[in-house]
Amino acid sequence: MKRFALAATFLVGACNLYFDDGSGHKPPPASGGGGGYSGGSGGAGIDGGSYMADAFDPHGSFDYTEYLNNVYPVLQAECAACHVGGTVAIFGPSIDPASMYSWIIEQPTLSGCGSPASSRLLTKGVHEGPALSASEASAIQQWLLDASADGSIDCVPPPPPSAKLLAEQQFAACETVSGTDITSSGAAQLANLNSDAGTCASCHSPGGPDGLLLGSASAMLASWETQPGLESTFTTQLAPDGVSYQVVFNYALFDAKGTEQANGTGTHPSYVLLKSVYDGMADFVAEIDALGAAGVCPTPGFY
């Protein structure tokens, strides 16, 4: 990210700069009066307020008002319910438009770093939520291009992930297009596994210890599309080619959890990891792997 470190510099004119506080976080566009997006006198936002030029862009830019008018309403209506706050909060903790804006432009997987086609905003497609309409996708793509041209999105794509992380990201991406595989494979049975304190879902819904989210098949799948959720249930191991890695159900972890009390290693309620549950998880992994082999998955990444 660009940073403007100013010591004792006096600025002449209506430039909107900020002092780098060392946090590495861009402040959101400032709101209120001042030099703005339309004619330099402050542009009107969708809520009737006025918006200054980006606090981190000394030349001013139009992309924030474009975001307010064309992008934020779509994200607020169709995405925010699941992706603001909670366990899959890719848009941050707040529905505030400036907060969501900052979260998007600072995450290369969302901003696309000048290549909107790679943004998860456009590659996500149908999941538990709806796919974007053609007009919505076009508006978001145009905004990402304009934000990049304005300098609001100024980032370098992250370095290639490790082989293990890449395997996880590929698996998560394929899960987003897996449809009903979580139920047809039998993997959803994991939520109904019985312990001496009730089903797994009775304690791990919504969320719960170890990052598990087992309230429903759709909740499980959404959780497994995130890194914490995926790693709470799966692990990676060396693939048969001896070079790459593959994601597998973490049988050892779940088996150990069910025997903690008997082995004196913990207090988790006791249960037996049934073969039917293990087979269901193995079948789910196989179906996800098949999607990857078929080349139908979006760009690897967590969702």
C-alpha positions as a LaTeX table, in Angstrom:
\begin{tabular}{lrrr}
\hline
Residue & $x$ (\AA) & $y$ (\AA) & $z$ (\AA) \\
\hline
Met1 & 0.00 & 0.00 & 0.00 \\
Lys2 & 1.15 & 3.54 & $-0.68$ \\
Arg3 & 1.97 & 5.50 & 2.39 \\
Phe4 & 2.65 & 9.20 & 2.65 \\
Ala5 & 5.03 & 9.84 & 5.55 \\
Leu6 & 5.12 & 13.55 & 6.32 \\
Ala7 & 7.25 & 15.13 & 8.99 \\
Ala8 & 6.91 & 18.90 & 9.29 \\
Thr9 & 5.53 & 19.56 & 5.82 \\
Phe10 & 3.08 & 22.36 & 5.19 \\
Leu11 & 0.49 & 21.65 & 2.53 \\
Val12 & $-1.00$ & 24.39 & 0.43 \\
Gly13 & $-4.41$ & 23.85 & $-1.16$ \\
Ala14 & $-7.14$ & 21.38 & $-0.56$ \\
Cys15 & $-5.17$ & 18.14 & $-0.84$ \\
Asn16 & $-6.40$ & 15.31 & 1.34 \\
Leu17 & $-3.40$ & 13.45 & 2.75 \\
Tyr18 & $-3.08$ & 11.44 & 5.93 \\
Phe19 & $-0.29$ & 10.69 & 8.33 \\
Asp20 & 0.82 & 7.08 & 8.40 \\
Asp21 & 0.28 & 5.78 & 11.90 \\
Gly22 & 2.29 & 2.65 & 11.20 \\
Ser23 & $-0.75$ & 0.39 & 11.46 \\
Gly24 & $-0.64$ & $-0.64$ & 7.82 \\
His25 & $-4.35$ & 0.11 & 7.46 \\
Lys26 & $-5.71$ & 2.67 & 5.04 \\
Pro27 & $-8.25$ & 5.01 & 6.55 \\
Pro28 & $-11.62$ & 4.95 & 4.82 \\
Pro29 & $-12.62$ & 7.89 & 2.65 \\
Ala30 & $-13.51$ & 10.84 & 4.85 \\
Ser31 & $-17.07$ & 12.12 & 4.85 \\
Gly32 & $-18.35$ & 15.64 & 5.12 \\
Gly33 & $-17.54$ & 18.82 & 3.25 \\
Gly34 & $-14.42$ & 19.84 & 1.43 \\
Gly35 & $-12.93$ & 19.16 & $-1.98$ \\
Gly36 & $-14.85$ & 16.24 & $-3.36$ \\
Tyr37 & $-15.86$ & 14.12 & $-6.26$ \\
Ser38 & $-17.95$ & 16.49 & $-8.34$ \\
Gly39 & $-16.41$ & 19.74 & $-9.43$ \\
Gly40 & $-14.14$ & 19.79 & $-6.38$ \\
Ser41 & $-16.85$ & 20.99 & $-4.03$ \\
Gly42 & $-17.97$ & 17.80 & $-2.35$ \\
Gly43 & $-20.01$ & 15.09 & $-4.04$ \\
Ala44 & $-23.38$ & 13.84 & $-2.90$ \\
Gly45 & $-23.51$ & 10.29 & $-1.57$ \\
Ile46 & $-26.36$ & 7.81 & $-1.75$ \\
Asp47 & $-27.49$ & 8.78 & 1.74 \\
Gly48 & $-27.72$ & 12.46 & 0.87 \\
Gly49 & $-24.45$ & 13.34 & 2.60 \\
Ser50 & $-21.34$ & 14.69 & 0.95 \\
Tyr51 & $-18.06$ & 12.88 & 0.54 \\
Met52 & $-14.52$ & 14.19 & 0.35 \\
Ala53 & $-11.90$ & 12.81 & $-1.97$ \\
Asp54 & $-10.12$ & 9.72 & $-0.69$ \\
Ala55 & $-8.10$ & 10.62 & 2.38 \\
Phe56 & $-5.20$ & 8.60 & 0.98 \\
Asp57 & $-5.43$ & 9.99 & $-2.57$ \\
Pro58 & $-4.11$ & 13.60 & $-2.74$ \\
His59 & $-5.57$ & 14.11 & $-6.19$ \\
Gly60 & $-9.11$ & 13.02 & $-5.32$ \\
Ser61 & $-10.92$ & 10.17 & $-7.06$ \\
Phe62 & $-14.35$ & 9.26 & $-8.24$ \\
Asp63 & $-14.31$ & 5.61 & $-7.28$ \\
Tyr64 & $-15.78$ & 5.99 & $-3.77$ \\
Thr65 & $-18.96$ & 7.65 & $-4.98$ \\
Glu66 & $-19.11$ & 5.05 & $-7.75$ \\
Tyr67 & $-18.87$ & 2.41 & $-5.03$ \\
Leu68 & $-21.59$ & 4.10 & $-2.97$ \\
Asn69 & $-23.96$ & 4.38 & $-5.91$ \\
Asn70 & $-23.34$ & 1.15 & $-7.82$ \\
Val71 & $-21.61$ & $-1.39$ & $-5.59$ \\
Tyr72 & $-22.44$ & $-0.89$ & $-1.93$ \\
Pro73 & $-26.23$ & $-1.30$ & $-2.43$ \\
Val74 & $-25.62$ & $-4.68$ & $-4.09$ \\
Leu75 & $-23.25$ & $-5.93$ & $-1.38$ \\
Gln76 & $-25.52$ & $-4.64$ & 1.37 \\
Ala77 & $-28.60$ & $-6.33$ & $-0.06$ \\
Glu78 & $-27.14$ & $-9.64$ & $-1.22$ \\
Cys79 & $-23.92$ & $-10.31$ & 0.69 \\
Ala80 & $-23.77$ & $-8.45$ & 3.99 \\
Ala81 & $-26.13$ & $-10.73$ & 5.92 \\
Cys82 & $-23.54$ & $-13.54$ & 5.82 \\
His83 & $-20.28$ & $-11.72$ & 5.12 \\
Val84 & $-20.32$ & $-8.79$ & 7.59 \\
Gly85 & $-19.51$ & $-9.94$ & 11.11 \\
Gly86 & $-19.68$ & $-13.61$ & 12.06 \\
Thr87 & $-17.43$ & $-16.43$ & 10.92 \\
Val88 & $-17.18$ & $-15.55$ & 7.21 \\
Ala89 & $-16.87$ & $-11.76$ & 7.53 \\
Ile90 & $-14.84$ & $-11.07$ & 4.40 \\
Phe91 & $-16.29$ & $-7.53$ & 4.34 \\
Gly92 & $-15.31$ & $-6.76$ & 7.92 \\
Pro93 & $-17.23$ & $-6.26$ & 11.16 \\
Ser94 & $-19.46$ & $-3.35$ & 10.15 \\
Ile95 & $-22.17$ & $-2.64$ & 7.57 \\
Asp96 & $-20.86$ & 0.94 & 7.38 \\
Pro97 & $-20.09$ & 1.64 & 3.69 \\
Ala98 & $-16.70$ & 3.21 & 4.39 \\
Ser99 & $-15.65$ & 0.24 & 6.53 \\
Met100 & $-16.67$ & $-2.28$ & 3.86 \\
Tyr101 & $-14.89$ & $-0.21$ & 1.22 \\
Ser102 & $-11.63$ & $-0.30$ & 3.14 \\
Trp103 & $-11.86$ & $-4.04$ & 3.72 \\
Ile104 & $-12.43$ & $-4.71$ & 0.03 \\
Ile105 & $-9.67$ & $-2.53$ & $-1.40$ \\
Glu106 & $-7.12$ & $-3.81$ & 1.09 \\
Gln107 & $-7.64$ & $-7.51$ & 0.37 \\
Pro108 & $-5.97$ & $-8.54$ & $-2.90$ \\
Thr109 & $-8.32$ & $-11.50$ & $-3.26$ \\
Leu110 & $-11.28$ & $-9.09$ & $-3.24$ \\
Ser111 & $-9.80$ & $-6.08$ & $-5.01$ \\
Gly112 & $-8.11$ & $-8.09$ & $-7.75$ \\
Cys113 & $-5.07$ & $-5.77$ & $-7.66$ \\
Gly114 & $-6.02$ & $-4.23$ & $-10.99$ \\
Ser115 & $-7.33$ & $-7.48$ & $-12.47$ \\
Pro116 & $-11.05$ & $-7.54$ & $-11.57$ \\
Ala117 & $-11.60$ & $-10.88$ & $-13.26$ \\
Ser118 & $-9.64$ & $-12.51$ & $-10.42$ \\
Ser119 & $-11.65$ & $-10.79$ & $-7.66$ \\
Arg120 & $-13.69$ & $-13.15$ & $-5.51$ \\
Leu121 & $-16.50$ & $-10.63$ & $-5.78$ \\
Leu122 & $-16.84$ & $-11.77$ & $-9.39$ \\
Thr123 & $-15.70$ & $-15.39$ & $-9.20$ \\
Lys124 & $-17.78$ & $-16.50$ & $-6.22$ \\
Gly125 & $-20.92$ & $-17.35$ & $-8.20$ \\
Val126 & $-23.84$ & $-19.23$ & $-6.70$ \\
His127 & $-23.21$ & $-20.46$ & $-3.14$ \\
Glu128 & $-25.49$ & $-20.21$ & $-0.14$ \\
Gly129 & $-26.24$ & $-16.75$ & $-1.50$ \\
Pro130 & $-27.29$ & $-15.85$ & $-5.05$ \\
Ala131 & $-24.99$ & $-15.20$ & $-7.97$ \\
Leu132 & $-24.61$ & $-11.63$ & $-9.13$ \\
Ser133 & $-26.70$ & $-10.56$ & $-12.09$ \\
Ala134 & $-24.86$ & $-9.57$ & $-15.25$ \\
Ser135 & $-25.49$ & $-5.89$ & $-14.58$ \\
Glu136 & $-24.32$ & $-6.16$ & $-10.96$ \\
Ala137 & $-21.14$ & $-7.98$ & $-11.97$ \\
Ser138 & $-20.48$ & $-5.39$ & $-14.67$ \\
Ala139 & $-20.89$ & $-2.52$ & $-12.20$ \\
Ile140 & $-18.53$ & $-4.14$ & $-9.70$ \\
Gln141 & $-15.96$ & $-4.91$ & $-12.38$ \\
Gln142 & $-16.04$ & $-1.32$ & $-13.63$ \\
Trp143 & $-15.65$ & 0.02 & $-10.10$ \\
Leu144 & $-12.65$ & $-2.21$ & $-9.43$ \\
Leu145 & $-11.04$ & $-0.98$ & $-12.65$ \\
Asp146 & $-11.72$ & 2.66 & $-11.77$ \\
Ala147 & $-10.51$ & 2.24 & $-8.19$ \\
Ser148 & $-7.28$ & 0.75 & $-9.50$ \\
Ala149 & $-6.86$ & 3.58 & $-12.03$ \\
Asp150 & $-7.48$ & 6.17 & $-9.28$ \\
Gly151 & $-4.82$ & 4.63 & $-7.08$ \\
Ser152 & $-7.26$ & 3.56 & $-4.37$ \\
Ile153 & $-6.35$ & $-0.05$ & $-5.11$ \\
Asp154 & $-2.59$ & $-0.06$ & $-5.09$ \\
Cys155 & $-1.29$ & $-3.45$ & $-4.16$ \\
Val156 & 0.97 & $-6.22$ & $-5.20$ \\
Pro157 & $-0.59$ & $-9.67$ & $-5.45$ \\
Pro158 & 0.50 & $-11.86$ & $-2.55$ \\
Pro159 & 3.38 & $-14.26$ & $-3.13$ \\
Pro160 & 2.51 & $-17.78$ & $-4.21$ \\
Pro161 & 1.28 & $-19.81$ & $-1.24$ \\
Ser162 & 3.09 & $-22.81$ & 0.05 \\
Ala163 & 2.18 & $-26.16$ & $-1.44$ \\
Lys164 & 0.08 & $-27.05$ & 1.61 \\
Leu165 & $-1.75$ & $-23.74$ & 1.62 \\
Leu166 & $-2.34$ & $-23.94$ & $-2.11$ \\
Ala167 & $-3.96$ & $-27.34$ & $-1.65$ \\
Glu168 & $-6.29$ & $-25.87$ & 0.99 \\
Gln169 & $-7.15$ & $-22.89$ & $-1.21$ \\
Gln170 & $-7.89$ & $-25.14$ & $-4.19$ \\
Phe171 & $-10.11$ & $-27.33$ & $-2.03$ \\
Ala172 & $-11.99$ & $-24.31$ & $-0.63$ \\
Ala173 & $-12.51$ & $-22.88$ & $-4.11$ \\
Cys174 & $-13.90$ & $-26.17$ & $-5.39$ \\
Glu175 & $-16.26$ & $-26.37$ & $-2.43$ \\
Thr176 & $-17.95$ & $-23.19$ & $-3.67$ \\
Val177 & $-19.15$ & $-25.03$ & $-6.80$ \\
Ser178 & $-19.83$ & $-28.37$ & $-5.11$ \\
Gly179 & $-23.61$ & $-27.95$ & $-4.96$ \\
Thr180 & $-25.21$ & $-30.68$ & $-2.86$ \\
Asp181 & $-22.09$ & $-32.86$ & $-2.63$ \\
Ile182 & $-21.92$ & $-32.33$ & 1.13 \\
Thr183 & $-25.25$ & $-34.15$ & 1.55 \\
Ser184 & $-25.03$ & $-36.66$ & $-1.31$ \\
Ser185 & $-21.62$ & $-37.84$ & $-0.08$ \\
Gly186 & $-22.82$ & $-38.27$ & 3.49 \\
Ala187 & $-20.38$ & $-35.71$ & 4.91 \\
Ala188 & $-23.24$ & $-33.80$ & 6.53 \\
Gln189 & $-23.66$ & $-36.77$ & 8.92 \\
Leu190 & $-20.73$ & $-35.34$ & 10.88 \\
Ala191 & $-23.14$ & $-32.88$ & 12.54 \\
Asn192 & $-25.33$ & $-35.71$ & 13.78 \\
Leu193 & $-22.59$ & $-37.85$ & 15.30 \\
Asn194 & $-23.74$ & $-38.78$ & 18.81 \\
Ser195 & $-21.62$ & $-38.23$ & 21.89 \\
Asp196 & $-22.58$ & $-38.88$ & 25.50 \\
Ala197 & $-23.61$ & $-35.19$ & 25.65 \\
Gly198 & $-25.72$ & $-35.17$ & 22.51 \\
Thr199 & $-25.00$ & $-34.65$ & 18.82 \\
Cys200 & $-21.97$ & $-32.69$ & 17.64 \\
Ala201 & $-24.31$ & $-30.00$ & 16.32 \\
Ser202 & $-25.85$ & $-29.53$ & 19.77 \\
Cys203 & $-22.60$ & $-27.95$ & 21.00 \\
His204 & $-21.07$ & $-26.71$ & 17.76 \\
Ser205 & $-23.97$ & $-24.70$ & 16.41 \\
Pro206 & $-23.61$ & $-21.90$ & 15.62 \\
Gly207 & $-19.86$ & $-21.99$ & 15.80 \\
Gly208 & $-18.34$ & $-23.31$ & 18.95 \\
Pro209 & $-15.12$ & $-24.87$ & 20.19 \\
Asp210 & $-12.37$ & $-25.55$ & 17.64 \\
Gly211 & $-14.04$ & $-23.25$ & 15.11 \\
Leu212 & $-16.57$ & $-25.86$ & 14.08 \\
Leu213 & $-19.87$ & $-24.75$ & 12.57 \\
Leu214 & $-22.17$ & $-27.75$ & 12.34 \\
Gly215 & $-25.68$ & $-26.31$ & 12.50 \\
Ser216 & $-26.66$ & $-27.37$ & 8.99 \\
Ala217 & $-25.12$ & $-28.72$ & 5.81 \\
Ser218 & $-25.03$ & $-25.24$ & 4.29 \\
Ala219 & $-23.41$ & $-23.78$ & 7.42 \\
Met220 & $-20.81$ & $-26.55$ & 7.46 \\
Leu221 & $-19.95$ & $-25.97$ & 3.81 \\
Ala222 & $-19.71$ & $-22.20$ & 4.25 \\
Ser223 & $-17.41$ & $-22.72$ & 7.22 \\
Trp224 & $-15.18$ & $-25.15$ & 5.31 \\
Glu225 & $-14.72$ & $-22.52$ & 2.59 \\
Thr226 & $-12.80$ & $-20.39$ & 5.12 \\
Gln227 & $-9.30$ & $-21.21$ & 6.31 \\
Pro228 & $-10.18$ & $-21.59$ & 10.03 \\
Gly229 & $-13.20$ & $-23.74$ & 9.23 \\
Leu230 & $-11.33$ & $-25.90$ & 6.75 \\
Glu231 & $-8.43$ & $-26.50$ & 9.12 \\
Ser232 & $-10.80$ & $-27.36$ & 11.98 \\
Thr233 & $-12.00$ & $-30.43$ & 10.05 \\
Phe234 & $-9.42$ & $-31.30$ & 7.38 \\
Thr235 & $-5.65$ & $-31.56$ & 7.13 \\
Thr236 & $-3.11$ & $-31.83$ & 4.32 \\
Gln237 & $-0.83$ & $-34.70$ & 3.45 \\
Leu238 & 1.70 & $-35.37$ & 0.74 \\
Ala239 & 0.02 & $-36.47$ & $-2.49$ \\
Pro240 & 1.02 & $-39.67$ & $-4.31$ \\
Asp241 & 3.21 & $-37.65$ & $-6.70$ \\
Gly242 & 5.49 & $-36.87$ & $-3.75$ \\
Val243 & 5.55 & $-33.15$ & $-4.60$ \\
Ser244 & 2.11 & $-31.63$ & $-4.15$ \\
Tyr245 & $-0.27$ & $-31.86$ & $-1.20$ \\
Gln246 & $-3.86$ & $-32.96$ & $-0.90$ \\
Val247 & $-6.61$ & $-32.20$ & 1.59 \\
Val248 & $-8.03$ & $-35.11$ & 3.58 \\
Phe249 & $-10.46$ & $-35.49$ & 6.46 \\
Asn250 & $-8.60$ & $-35.13$ & 9.75 \\
Tyr251 & $-9.63$ & $-38.53$ & 11.08 \\
Ala252 & $-6.90$ & $-38.59$ & 13.74 \\
Leu253 & $-8.12$ & $-35.32$ & 15.25 \\
Phe254 & $-11.75$ & $-36.37$ & 15.45 \\
Asp255 & $-10.89$ & $-39.86$ & 16.73 \\
Ala256 & $-8.70$ & $-38.33$ & 19.45 \\
Lys257 & $-11.47$ & $-35.92$ & 20.47 \\
Gly258 & $-13.89$ & $-38.78$ & 20.98 \\
Thr259 & $-11.49$ & $-40.65$ & 23.27 \\
Glu260 & $-10.14$ & $-37.76$ & 25.37 \\
Gln261 & $-11.88$ & $-38.80$ & 28.58 \\
Ala262 & $-10.94$ & $-42.46$ & 28.22 \\
Asn263 & $-7.30$ & $-41.56$ & 27.56 \\
Gly264 & $-7.13$ & $-38.86$ & 30.22 \\
Thr265 & $-6.12$ & $-36.23$ & 27.66 \\
Gly266 & $-9.13$ & $-33.92$ & 27.95 \\
Thr267 & $-12.77$ & $-33.48$ & 28.84 \\
His268 & $-14.51$ & $-33.57$ & 25.47 \\
Pro269 & $-17.68$ & $-35.71$ & 25.55 \\
Ser270 & $-16.98$ & $-39.25$ & 24.40 \\
Tyr271 & $-18.15$ & $-40.58$ & 21.06 \\
Val272 & $-17.28$ & $-43.23$ & 18.51 \\
Leu273 & $-16.33$ & $-41.95$ & 15.05 \\
Leu274 & $-18.58$ & $-44.19$ & 12.98 \\
Lys275 & $-17.32$ & $-45.72$ & 9.75 \\
Ser276 & $-20.32$ & $-44.26$ & 7.92 \\
Val277 & $-19.23$ & $-40.76$ & 8.93 \\
Tyr278 & $-15.63$ & $-41.43$ & 7.96 \\
Asp279 & $-16.74$ & $-42.83$ & 4.59 \\
Gly280 & $-18.99$ & $-39.83$ & 4.01 \\
Met281 & $-16.13$ & $-37.43$ & 4.62 \\
Ala282 & $-13.83$ & $-39.45$ & 2.37 \\
Asp283 & $-16.44$ & $-39.45$ & $-0.40$ \\
Phe284 & $-16.87$ & $-35.68$ & $-0.04$ \\
Val285 & $-13.13$ & $-35.16$ & $-0.42$ \\
Ala286 & $-13.14$ & $-37.38$ & $-3.51$ \\
Glu287 & $-15.97$ & $-35.36$ & $-5.06$ \\
Ile288 & $-14.16$ & $-32.09$ & $-4.39$ \\
Asp289 & $-10.98$ & $-33.52$ & $-5.90$ \\
Ala290 & $-12.94$ & $-34.56$ & $-8.99$ \\
Leu291 & $-14.17$ & $-30.99$ & $-9.46$ \\
Gly292 & $-10.58$ & $-29.78$ & $-9.26$ \\
Ala293 & $-9.46$ & $-32.35$ & $-11.82$ \\
Ala294 & $-12.27$ & $-31.29$ & $-14.15$ \\
Gly295 & $-11.04$ & $-27.69$ & $-14.07$ \\
Val296 & $-14.41$ & $-26.20$ & $-13.07$ \\
Cys297 & $-13.32$ & $-24.50$ & $-9.84$ \\
Pro298 & $-12.72$ & $-20.75$ & $-9.45$ \\
Thr299 & $-9.37$ & $-19.20$ & $-8.56$ \\
Pro300 & $-7.89$ & $-20.91$ & $-5.48$ \\
Gly301 & $-8.62$ & $-18.97$ & $-2.32$ \\
Phe302 & $-10.63$ & $-18.94$ & 0.86 \\
Tyr303 & $-14.19$ & $-17.74$ & 0.73 \\
\hline
\end{tabular}
